[in-house]
Short mmCIF file of C-alpha atoms in Angstrom, two decimals:
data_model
loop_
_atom_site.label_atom_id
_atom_site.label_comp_id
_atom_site.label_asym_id
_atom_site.label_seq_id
_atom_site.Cartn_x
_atom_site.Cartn_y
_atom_site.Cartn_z
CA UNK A 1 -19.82 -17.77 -26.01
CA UNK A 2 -22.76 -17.73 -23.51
CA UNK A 3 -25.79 -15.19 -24.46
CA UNK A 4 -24.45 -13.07 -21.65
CA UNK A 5 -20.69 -11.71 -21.50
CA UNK A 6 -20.29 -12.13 -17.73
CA UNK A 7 -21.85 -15.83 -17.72
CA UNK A 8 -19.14 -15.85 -20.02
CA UNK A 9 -16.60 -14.58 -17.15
CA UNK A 10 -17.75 -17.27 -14.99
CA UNK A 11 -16.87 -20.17 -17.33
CA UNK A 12 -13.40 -18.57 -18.29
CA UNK A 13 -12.82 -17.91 -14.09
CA UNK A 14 -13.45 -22.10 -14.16
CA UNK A 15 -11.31 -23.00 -16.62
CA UNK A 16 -8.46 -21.31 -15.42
CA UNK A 17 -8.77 -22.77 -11.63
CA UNK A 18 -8.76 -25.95 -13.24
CA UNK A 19 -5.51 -24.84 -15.18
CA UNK A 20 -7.21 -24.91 -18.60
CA UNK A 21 -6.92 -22.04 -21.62
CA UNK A 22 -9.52 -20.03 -22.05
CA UNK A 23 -10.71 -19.61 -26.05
CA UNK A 24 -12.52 -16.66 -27.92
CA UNK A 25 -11.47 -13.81 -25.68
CA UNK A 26 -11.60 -11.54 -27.96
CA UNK A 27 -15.68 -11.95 -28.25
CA UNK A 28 -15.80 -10.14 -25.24
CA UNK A 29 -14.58 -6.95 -26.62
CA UNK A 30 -17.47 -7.03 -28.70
CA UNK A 31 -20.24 -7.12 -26.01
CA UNK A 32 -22.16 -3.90 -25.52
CA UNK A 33 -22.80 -5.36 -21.56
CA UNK A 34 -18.70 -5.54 -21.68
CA UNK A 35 -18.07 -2.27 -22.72
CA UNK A 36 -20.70 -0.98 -20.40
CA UNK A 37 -19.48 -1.90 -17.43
CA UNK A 38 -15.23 -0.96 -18.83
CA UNK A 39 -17.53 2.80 -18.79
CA UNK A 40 -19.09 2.44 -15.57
CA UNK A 41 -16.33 1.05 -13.43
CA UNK A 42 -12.71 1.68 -15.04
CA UNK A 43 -13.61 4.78 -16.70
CA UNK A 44 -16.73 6.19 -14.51
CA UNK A 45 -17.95 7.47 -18.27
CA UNK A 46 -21.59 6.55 -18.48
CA UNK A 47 -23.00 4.30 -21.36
CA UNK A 48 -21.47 4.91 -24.56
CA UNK A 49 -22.65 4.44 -28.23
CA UNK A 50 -22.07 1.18 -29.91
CA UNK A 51 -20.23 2.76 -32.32
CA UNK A 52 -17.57 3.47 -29.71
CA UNK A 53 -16.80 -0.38 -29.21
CA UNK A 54 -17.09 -1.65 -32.51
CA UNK A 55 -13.95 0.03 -34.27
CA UNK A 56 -12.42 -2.32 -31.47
CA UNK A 57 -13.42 -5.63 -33.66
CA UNK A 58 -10.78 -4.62 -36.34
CA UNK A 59 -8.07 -4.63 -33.61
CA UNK A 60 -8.52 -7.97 -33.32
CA UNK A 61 -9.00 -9.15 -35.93
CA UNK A 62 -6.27 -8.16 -37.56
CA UNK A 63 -2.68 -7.28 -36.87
CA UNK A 64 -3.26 -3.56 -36.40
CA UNK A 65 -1.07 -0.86 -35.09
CA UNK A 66 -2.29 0.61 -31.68
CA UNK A 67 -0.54 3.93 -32.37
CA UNK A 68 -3.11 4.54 -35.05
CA UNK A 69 -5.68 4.98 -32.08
CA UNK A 70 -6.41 8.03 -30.31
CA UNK A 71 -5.68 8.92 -26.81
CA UNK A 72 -9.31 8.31 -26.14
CA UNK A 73 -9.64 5.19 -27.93
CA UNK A 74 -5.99 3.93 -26.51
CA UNK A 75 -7.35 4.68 -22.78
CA UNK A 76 -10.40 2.72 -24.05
CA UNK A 77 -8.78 -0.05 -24.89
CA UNK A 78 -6.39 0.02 -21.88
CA UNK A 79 -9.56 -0.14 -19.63
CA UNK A 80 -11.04 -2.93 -21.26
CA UNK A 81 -8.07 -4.90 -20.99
CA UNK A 82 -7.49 -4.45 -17.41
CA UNK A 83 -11.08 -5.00 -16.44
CA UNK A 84 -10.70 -8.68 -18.65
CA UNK A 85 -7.49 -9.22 -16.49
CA UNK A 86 -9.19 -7.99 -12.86
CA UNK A 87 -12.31 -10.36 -13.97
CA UNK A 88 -10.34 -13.55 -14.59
CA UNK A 89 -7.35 -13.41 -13.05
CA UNK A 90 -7.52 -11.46 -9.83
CA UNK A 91 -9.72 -12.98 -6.52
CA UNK A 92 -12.45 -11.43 -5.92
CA UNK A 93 -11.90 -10.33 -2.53
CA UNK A 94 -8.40 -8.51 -3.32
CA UNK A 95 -9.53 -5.29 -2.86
CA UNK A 96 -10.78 -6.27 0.59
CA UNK A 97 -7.90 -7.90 1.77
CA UNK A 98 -6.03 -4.42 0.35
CA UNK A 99 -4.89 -1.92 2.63
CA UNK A 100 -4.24 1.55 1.26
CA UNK A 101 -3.28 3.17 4.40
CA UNK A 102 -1.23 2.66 7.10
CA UNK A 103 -4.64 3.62 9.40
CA UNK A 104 -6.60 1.16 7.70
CA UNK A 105 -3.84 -1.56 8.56
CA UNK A 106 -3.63 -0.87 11.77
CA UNK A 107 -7.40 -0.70 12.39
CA UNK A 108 -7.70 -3.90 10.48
CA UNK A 109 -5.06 -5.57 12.80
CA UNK A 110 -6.82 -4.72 16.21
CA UNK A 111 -10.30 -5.65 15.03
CA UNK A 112 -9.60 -9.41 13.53
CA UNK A 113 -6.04 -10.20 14.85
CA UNK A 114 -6.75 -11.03 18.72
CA UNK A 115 -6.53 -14.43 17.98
CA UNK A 116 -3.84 -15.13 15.79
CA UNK A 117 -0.79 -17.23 16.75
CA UNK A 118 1.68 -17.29 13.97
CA UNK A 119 2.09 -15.21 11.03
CA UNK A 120 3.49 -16.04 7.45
CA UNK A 121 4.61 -12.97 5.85
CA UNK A 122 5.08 -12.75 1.74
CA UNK A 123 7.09 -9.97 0.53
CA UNK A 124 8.75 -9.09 -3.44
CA UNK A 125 12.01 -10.60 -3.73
CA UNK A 126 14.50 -7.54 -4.37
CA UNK A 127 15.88 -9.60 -7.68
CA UNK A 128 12.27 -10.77 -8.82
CA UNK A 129 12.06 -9.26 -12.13
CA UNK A 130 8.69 -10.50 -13.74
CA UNK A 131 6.15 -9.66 -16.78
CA UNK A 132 2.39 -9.49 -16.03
CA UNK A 133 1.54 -10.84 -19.65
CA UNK A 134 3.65 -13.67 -18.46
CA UNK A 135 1.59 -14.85 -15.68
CA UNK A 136 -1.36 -14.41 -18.38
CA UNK A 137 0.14 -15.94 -21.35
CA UNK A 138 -0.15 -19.87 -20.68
CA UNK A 139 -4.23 -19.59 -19.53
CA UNK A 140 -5.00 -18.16 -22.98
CA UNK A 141 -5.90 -19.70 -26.61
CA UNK A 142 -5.78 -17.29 -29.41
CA UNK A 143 -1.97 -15.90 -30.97
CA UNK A 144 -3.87 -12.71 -32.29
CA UNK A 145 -5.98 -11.37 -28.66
CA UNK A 146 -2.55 -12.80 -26.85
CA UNK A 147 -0.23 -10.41 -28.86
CA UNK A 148 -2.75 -7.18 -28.77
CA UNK A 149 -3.42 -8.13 -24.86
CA UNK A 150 0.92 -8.00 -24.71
CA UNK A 151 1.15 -4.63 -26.76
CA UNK A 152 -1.85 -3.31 -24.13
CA UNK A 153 0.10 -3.78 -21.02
CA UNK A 154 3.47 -2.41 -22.26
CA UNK A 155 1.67 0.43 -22.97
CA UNK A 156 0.09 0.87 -19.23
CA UNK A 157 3.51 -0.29 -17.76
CA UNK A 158 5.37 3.10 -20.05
CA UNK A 159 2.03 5.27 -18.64
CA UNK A 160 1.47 4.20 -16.06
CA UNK A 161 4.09 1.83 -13.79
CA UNK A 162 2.76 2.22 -10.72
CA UNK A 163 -0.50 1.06 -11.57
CA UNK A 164 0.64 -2.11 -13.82
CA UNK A 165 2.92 -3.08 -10.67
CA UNK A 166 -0.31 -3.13 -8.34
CA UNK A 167 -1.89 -5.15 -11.30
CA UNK A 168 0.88 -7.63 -11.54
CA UNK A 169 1.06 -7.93 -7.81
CA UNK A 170 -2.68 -8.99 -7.47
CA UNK A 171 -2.88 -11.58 -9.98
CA UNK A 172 0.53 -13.25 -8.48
CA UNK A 173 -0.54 -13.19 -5.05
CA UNK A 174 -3.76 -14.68 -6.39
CA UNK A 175 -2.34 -17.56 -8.65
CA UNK A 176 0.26 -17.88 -5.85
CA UNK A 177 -0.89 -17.53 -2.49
CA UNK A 178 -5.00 -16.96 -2.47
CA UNK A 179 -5.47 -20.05 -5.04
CA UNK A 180 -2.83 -22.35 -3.11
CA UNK A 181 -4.95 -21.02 0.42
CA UNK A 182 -8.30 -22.23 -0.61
CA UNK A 183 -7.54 -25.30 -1.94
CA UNK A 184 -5.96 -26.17 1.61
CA UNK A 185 -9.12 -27.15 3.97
CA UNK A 186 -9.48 -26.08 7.30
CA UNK A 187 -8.22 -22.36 6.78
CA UNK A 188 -11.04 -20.65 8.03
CA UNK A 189 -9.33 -18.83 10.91
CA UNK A 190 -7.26 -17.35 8.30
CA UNK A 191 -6.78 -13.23 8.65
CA UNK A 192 -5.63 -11.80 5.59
CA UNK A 193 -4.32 -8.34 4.80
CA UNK A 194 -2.30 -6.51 1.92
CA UNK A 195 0.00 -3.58 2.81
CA UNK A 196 2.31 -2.14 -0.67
CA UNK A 197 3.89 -5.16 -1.82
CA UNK A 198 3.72 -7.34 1.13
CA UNK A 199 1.14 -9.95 2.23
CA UNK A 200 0.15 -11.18 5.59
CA UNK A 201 -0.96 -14.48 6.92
CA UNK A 202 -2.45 -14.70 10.50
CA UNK A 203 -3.80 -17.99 12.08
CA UNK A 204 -4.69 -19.61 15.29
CA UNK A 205 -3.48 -23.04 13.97
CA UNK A 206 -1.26 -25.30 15.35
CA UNK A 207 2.49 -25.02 14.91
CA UNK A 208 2.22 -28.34 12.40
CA UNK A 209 -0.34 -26.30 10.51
CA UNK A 210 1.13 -23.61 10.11
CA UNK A 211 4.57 -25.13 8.75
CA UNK A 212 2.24 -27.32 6.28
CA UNK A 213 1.00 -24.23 4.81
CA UNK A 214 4.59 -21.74 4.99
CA UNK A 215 6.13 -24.97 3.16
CA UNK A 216 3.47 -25.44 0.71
CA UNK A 217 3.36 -21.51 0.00
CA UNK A 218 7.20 -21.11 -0.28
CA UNK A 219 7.22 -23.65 -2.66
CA UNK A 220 4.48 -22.00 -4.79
CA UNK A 221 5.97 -18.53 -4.51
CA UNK A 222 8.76 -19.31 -6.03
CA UNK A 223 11.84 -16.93 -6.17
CA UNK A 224 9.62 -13.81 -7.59
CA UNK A 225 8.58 -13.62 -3.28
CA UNK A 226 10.18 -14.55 0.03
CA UNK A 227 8.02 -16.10 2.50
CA UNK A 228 8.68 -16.11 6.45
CA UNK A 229 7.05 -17.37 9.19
CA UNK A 230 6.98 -16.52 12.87
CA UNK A 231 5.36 -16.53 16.24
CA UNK A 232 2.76 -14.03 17.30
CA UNK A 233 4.80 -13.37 20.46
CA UNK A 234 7.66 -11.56 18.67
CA UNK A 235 6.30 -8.30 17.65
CA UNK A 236 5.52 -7.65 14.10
CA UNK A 237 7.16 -4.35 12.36
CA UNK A 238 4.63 -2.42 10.06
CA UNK A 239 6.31 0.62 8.91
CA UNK A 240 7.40 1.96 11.93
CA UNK A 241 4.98 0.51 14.35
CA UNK A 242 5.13 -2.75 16.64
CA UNK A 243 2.49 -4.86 16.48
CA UNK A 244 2.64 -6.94 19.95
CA UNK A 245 -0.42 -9.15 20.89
CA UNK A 246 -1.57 -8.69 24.52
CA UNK A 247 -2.21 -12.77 25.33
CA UNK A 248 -3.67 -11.82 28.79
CA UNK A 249 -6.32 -9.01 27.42
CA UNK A 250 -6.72 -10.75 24.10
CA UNK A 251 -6.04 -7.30 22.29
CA UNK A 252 -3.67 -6.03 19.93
CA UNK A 253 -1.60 -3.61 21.16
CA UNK A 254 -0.18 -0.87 18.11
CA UNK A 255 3.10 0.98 20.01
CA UNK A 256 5.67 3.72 18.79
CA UNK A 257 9.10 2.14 19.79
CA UNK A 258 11.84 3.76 21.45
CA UNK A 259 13.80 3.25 18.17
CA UNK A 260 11.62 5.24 15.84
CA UNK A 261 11.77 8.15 17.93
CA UNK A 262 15.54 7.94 17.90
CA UNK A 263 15.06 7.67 13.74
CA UNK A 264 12.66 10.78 13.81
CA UNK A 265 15.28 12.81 15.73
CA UNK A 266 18.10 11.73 12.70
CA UNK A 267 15.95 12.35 10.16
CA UNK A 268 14.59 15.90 10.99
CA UNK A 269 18.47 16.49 12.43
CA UNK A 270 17.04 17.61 15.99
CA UNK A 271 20.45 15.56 17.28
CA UNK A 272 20.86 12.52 19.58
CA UNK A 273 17.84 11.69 21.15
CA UNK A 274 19.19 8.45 22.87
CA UNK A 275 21.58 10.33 24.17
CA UNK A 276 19.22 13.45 24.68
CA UNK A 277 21.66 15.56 22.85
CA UNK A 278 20.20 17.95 20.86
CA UNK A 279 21.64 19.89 17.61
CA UNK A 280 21.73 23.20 16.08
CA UNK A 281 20.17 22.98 12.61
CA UNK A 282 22.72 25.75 10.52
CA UNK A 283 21.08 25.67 7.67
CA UNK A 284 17.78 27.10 8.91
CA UNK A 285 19.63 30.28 11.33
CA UNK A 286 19.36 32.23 7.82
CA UNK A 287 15.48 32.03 8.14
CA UNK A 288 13.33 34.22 9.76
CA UNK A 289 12.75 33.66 13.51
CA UNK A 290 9.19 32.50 12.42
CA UNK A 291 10.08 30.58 9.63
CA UNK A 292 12.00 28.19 11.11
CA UNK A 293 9.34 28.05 13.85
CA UNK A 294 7.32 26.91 10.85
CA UNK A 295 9.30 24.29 9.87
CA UNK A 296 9.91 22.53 13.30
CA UNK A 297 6.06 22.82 14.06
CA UNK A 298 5.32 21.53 10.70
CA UNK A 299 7.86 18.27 10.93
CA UNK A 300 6.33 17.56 14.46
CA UNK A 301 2.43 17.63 13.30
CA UNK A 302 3.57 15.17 10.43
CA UNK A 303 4.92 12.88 12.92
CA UNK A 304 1.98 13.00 15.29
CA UNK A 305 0.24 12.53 12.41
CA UNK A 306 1.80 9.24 11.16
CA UNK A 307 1.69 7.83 14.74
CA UNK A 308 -1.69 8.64 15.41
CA UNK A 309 -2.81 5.23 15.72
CA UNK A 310 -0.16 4.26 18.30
CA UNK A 311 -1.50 2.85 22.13
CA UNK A 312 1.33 5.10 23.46
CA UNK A 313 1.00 8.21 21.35
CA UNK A 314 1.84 9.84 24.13
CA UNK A 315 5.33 8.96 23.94
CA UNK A 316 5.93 11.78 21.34
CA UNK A 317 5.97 14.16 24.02
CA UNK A 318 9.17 13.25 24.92
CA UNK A 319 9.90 13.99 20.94
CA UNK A 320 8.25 17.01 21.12
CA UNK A 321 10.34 18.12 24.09
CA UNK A 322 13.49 17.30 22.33
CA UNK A 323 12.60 19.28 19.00
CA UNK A 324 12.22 22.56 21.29
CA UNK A 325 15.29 21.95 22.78
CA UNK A 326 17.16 21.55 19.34
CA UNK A 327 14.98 24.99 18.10
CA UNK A 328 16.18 27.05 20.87
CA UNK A 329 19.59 25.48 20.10
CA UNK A 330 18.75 26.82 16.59
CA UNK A 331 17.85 30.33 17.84
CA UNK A 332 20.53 31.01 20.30
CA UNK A 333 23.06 30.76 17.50
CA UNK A 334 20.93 32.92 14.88
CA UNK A 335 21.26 35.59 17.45
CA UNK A 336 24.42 34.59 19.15
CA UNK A 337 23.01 34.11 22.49
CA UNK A 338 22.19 31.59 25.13
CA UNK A 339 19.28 28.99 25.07
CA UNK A 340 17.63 31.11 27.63
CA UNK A 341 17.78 34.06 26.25
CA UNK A 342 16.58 32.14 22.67
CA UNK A 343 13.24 31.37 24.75
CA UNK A 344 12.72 34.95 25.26
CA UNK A 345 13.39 35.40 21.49
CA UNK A 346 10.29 33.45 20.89
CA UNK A 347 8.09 34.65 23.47
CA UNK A 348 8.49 38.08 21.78
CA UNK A 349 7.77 36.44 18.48
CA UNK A 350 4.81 35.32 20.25
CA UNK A 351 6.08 31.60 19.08
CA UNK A 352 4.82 29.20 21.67
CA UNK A 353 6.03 25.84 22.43
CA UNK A 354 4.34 22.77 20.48
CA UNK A 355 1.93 20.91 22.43
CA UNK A 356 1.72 17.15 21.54
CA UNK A 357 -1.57 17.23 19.51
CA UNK A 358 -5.09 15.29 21.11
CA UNK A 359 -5.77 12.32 18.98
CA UNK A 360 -9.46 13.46 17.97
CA UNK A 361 -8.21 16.92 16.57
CA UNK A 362 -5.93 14.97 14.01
CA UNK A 363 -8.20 13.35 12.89
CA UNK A 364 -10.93 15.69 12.46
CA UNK A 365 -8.66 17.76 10.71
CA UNK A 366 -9.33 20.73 13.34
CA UNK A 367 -5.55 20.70 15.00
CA UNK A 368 -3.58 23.50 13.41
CA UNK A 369 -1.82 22.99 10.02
CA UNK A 370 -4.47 21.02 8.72
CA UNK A 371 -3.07 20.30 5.73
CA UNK A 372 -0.46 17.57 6.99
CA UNK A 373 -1.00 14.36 6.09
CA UNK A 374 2.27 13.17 6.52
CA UNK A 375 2.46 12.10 2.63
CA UNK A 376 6.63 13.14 2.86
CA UNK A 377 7.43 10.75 6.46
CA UNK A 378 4.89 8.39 5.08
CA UNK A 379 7.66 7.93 2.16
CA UNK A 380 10.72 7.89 4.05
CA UNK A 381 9.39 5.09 6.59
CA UNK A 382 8.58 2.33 3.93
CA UNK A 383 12.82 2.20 4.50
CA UNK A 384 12.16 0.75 7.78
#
């Protein structure tokens, strides 16, 4: 061990590039600088007293049972371990290339993707069923820190699976993809971005390039991720956008298509919207006149919403229009009477027709039903 825990870090990080084990991991755990910065960062505790790391020692060096330890001292522990795996294991830029939005994506795209010719795109095999410990396993020297380590992240997976996926994600795309990337010279024009469990690849190189680098990559990958690659002139799909670059503006252009709209109409039941054919909802005529209002004006802010980003936002209108028509469908039979007569239902109600939202009141939050950030259609378009 160096006299400081994170020099430390830096000789481990080496080893493991050069596809060596790394020894005495467990000394770590038994840093006060260590355990410091598990506080700061993971846990956003403060400094604690020595006394709170210590017990740890024991852990290690024996075959102890981690049910004996508290909730606090579990979480410790958990914390530690995950800030020894993010440390060694996972680049340093990950949380830069990560997007946790579909905003941030899409802002991302615009600013650095003008340029790009071809993409490679990496995405989770369906069948790939895979162990983080197992990606860990062969870099390490030491049976005793490799079996508590093992015990650790079953634990976090049973808490917390969500979070373990995320972890096991980064450190495969970065043994995977990011290591196998900058050992390839001549990648600087690489754009790289993280959305969920897929990763994105844009370049200006050459066709020969580019085919170098899918094969190379596919090969790496293995059967735990599919890789494709494809010209910038067919539009990339991101979760209900299309991505299209404009070659003769050199600008990325982010568009609603026609198809999502139809989708939206299906999946809120408003009817046919390719064949403008709208439907009566029956399970809402029950409701109160202004509840189903409500509902309809609350399903059309989440979709403005979502598609705020979009160069033709505008398009919705033609959404929006549709939704009222399927409403005063809605109405007429609540009160057995003609669409006509429906509108006059509202009007009475003083229930006025949805306007398409302005881009800057969504996102200042000062359009009505603030409270919609689409977290429900944010869900249901991963599908697509």
């Amino acid at each position: 061990m160096t006299n400081k825990p994170f020099n430390q870090l830096v000789v481990m990080r080496d080893r493991i590039k050069a596809n060596r084990q790394i020894k005495d991991c467990d000394k770590l755990f038994y840093q006060g600088e260590f355990w410091a910065k598990v506080f700061d960062q993971q846990m956003g505790i403060g400094r604690q007293d020595e006394s709170d790391y210590q017990q740890f020692k024991q852990i290690f060096r024996q075959s102890m049972d981690l049910s004996q330890l508290t909730g606090l001292q579990s979480k410790k522990l958990i914390e530690a371990c995950l800030l020894f795996v993010k440390k060694l294991f996972i680049d340093e830029n990950m949380d830069n290339y990560k997007k946790q939005t579909l905003s941030a994506s899409v802002s991302f795209l615009k600013r650095k993707w003008s340029d790009v010719n071809w993409i490679i795109t990496i995405k989770k095999s369906s069948t790939a069923q895979y162990q983080l410990f197992n990606q860990l396993k062969k870099y390490i020297d030491g049976e005793c820190f490799k079996q508590v380590l093992s015990r650790v992240l079953d634990q976090l997976e049973q808490q917390d699976s969500t979070r373990y996926q995320e972890i096991a994600r980064d450190v495969y795309f970065t043994c995977h993809v990011l290591h196998v990337i900058k050992c390839i010279e001549k990648n600087d024009d690489l754009k790289i971005f993280i959305h969920q469990d897929m990763l994105y690849l844009g370049l200006a190189s050459t066709k020969q390039q580019v085919i170098a680098l899918y094969q190379t990559l596919s090969s790496s990958v293995g059967k735990e991720y599919e890789c494709y690659f494809a010209h910038f002139s067919r539009p990339l799909c991101l979760q209900g956008y299309t991505i299209k670059r404009d070659w003769q503006l050199k600008k990325i252009c982010i568009e609603v298509p026609q198809h999502m709209l139809i989708k939206c109409a299906h999946m809120f039941q408003y009817g046919d919207f390719h064949n403008q054919i709208p439907k009566i909802r029956g399970a809402l005529i029950h409701q109160p006149i202004e509840q189903i209002h409500s509902i309809y004006q609350r399903e059309l802010f989440q979709i403005a919403n979502y598609f705020v980003d979009a160069d033709n936002y505008r398009s919705l209108k033609k959404l929006f229009y549709f939704a009222h028509l399927s409403l005063l469908k809605t109405i007429a039979r609540k009160f057995d009477c003609t669409m006509g007569q429906a509108a006059k239902q509202l009007k009475k109600y003083q229930l006025n027709r949805y306007p398409l939202p302005k881009k800057d009141m969504i996102r200042s939050g000062h359009a009505k039903q603030v409270n919609w950030r689409a977290v429900y259609i944010e869900k249901v378009y991963v599908r697509f």
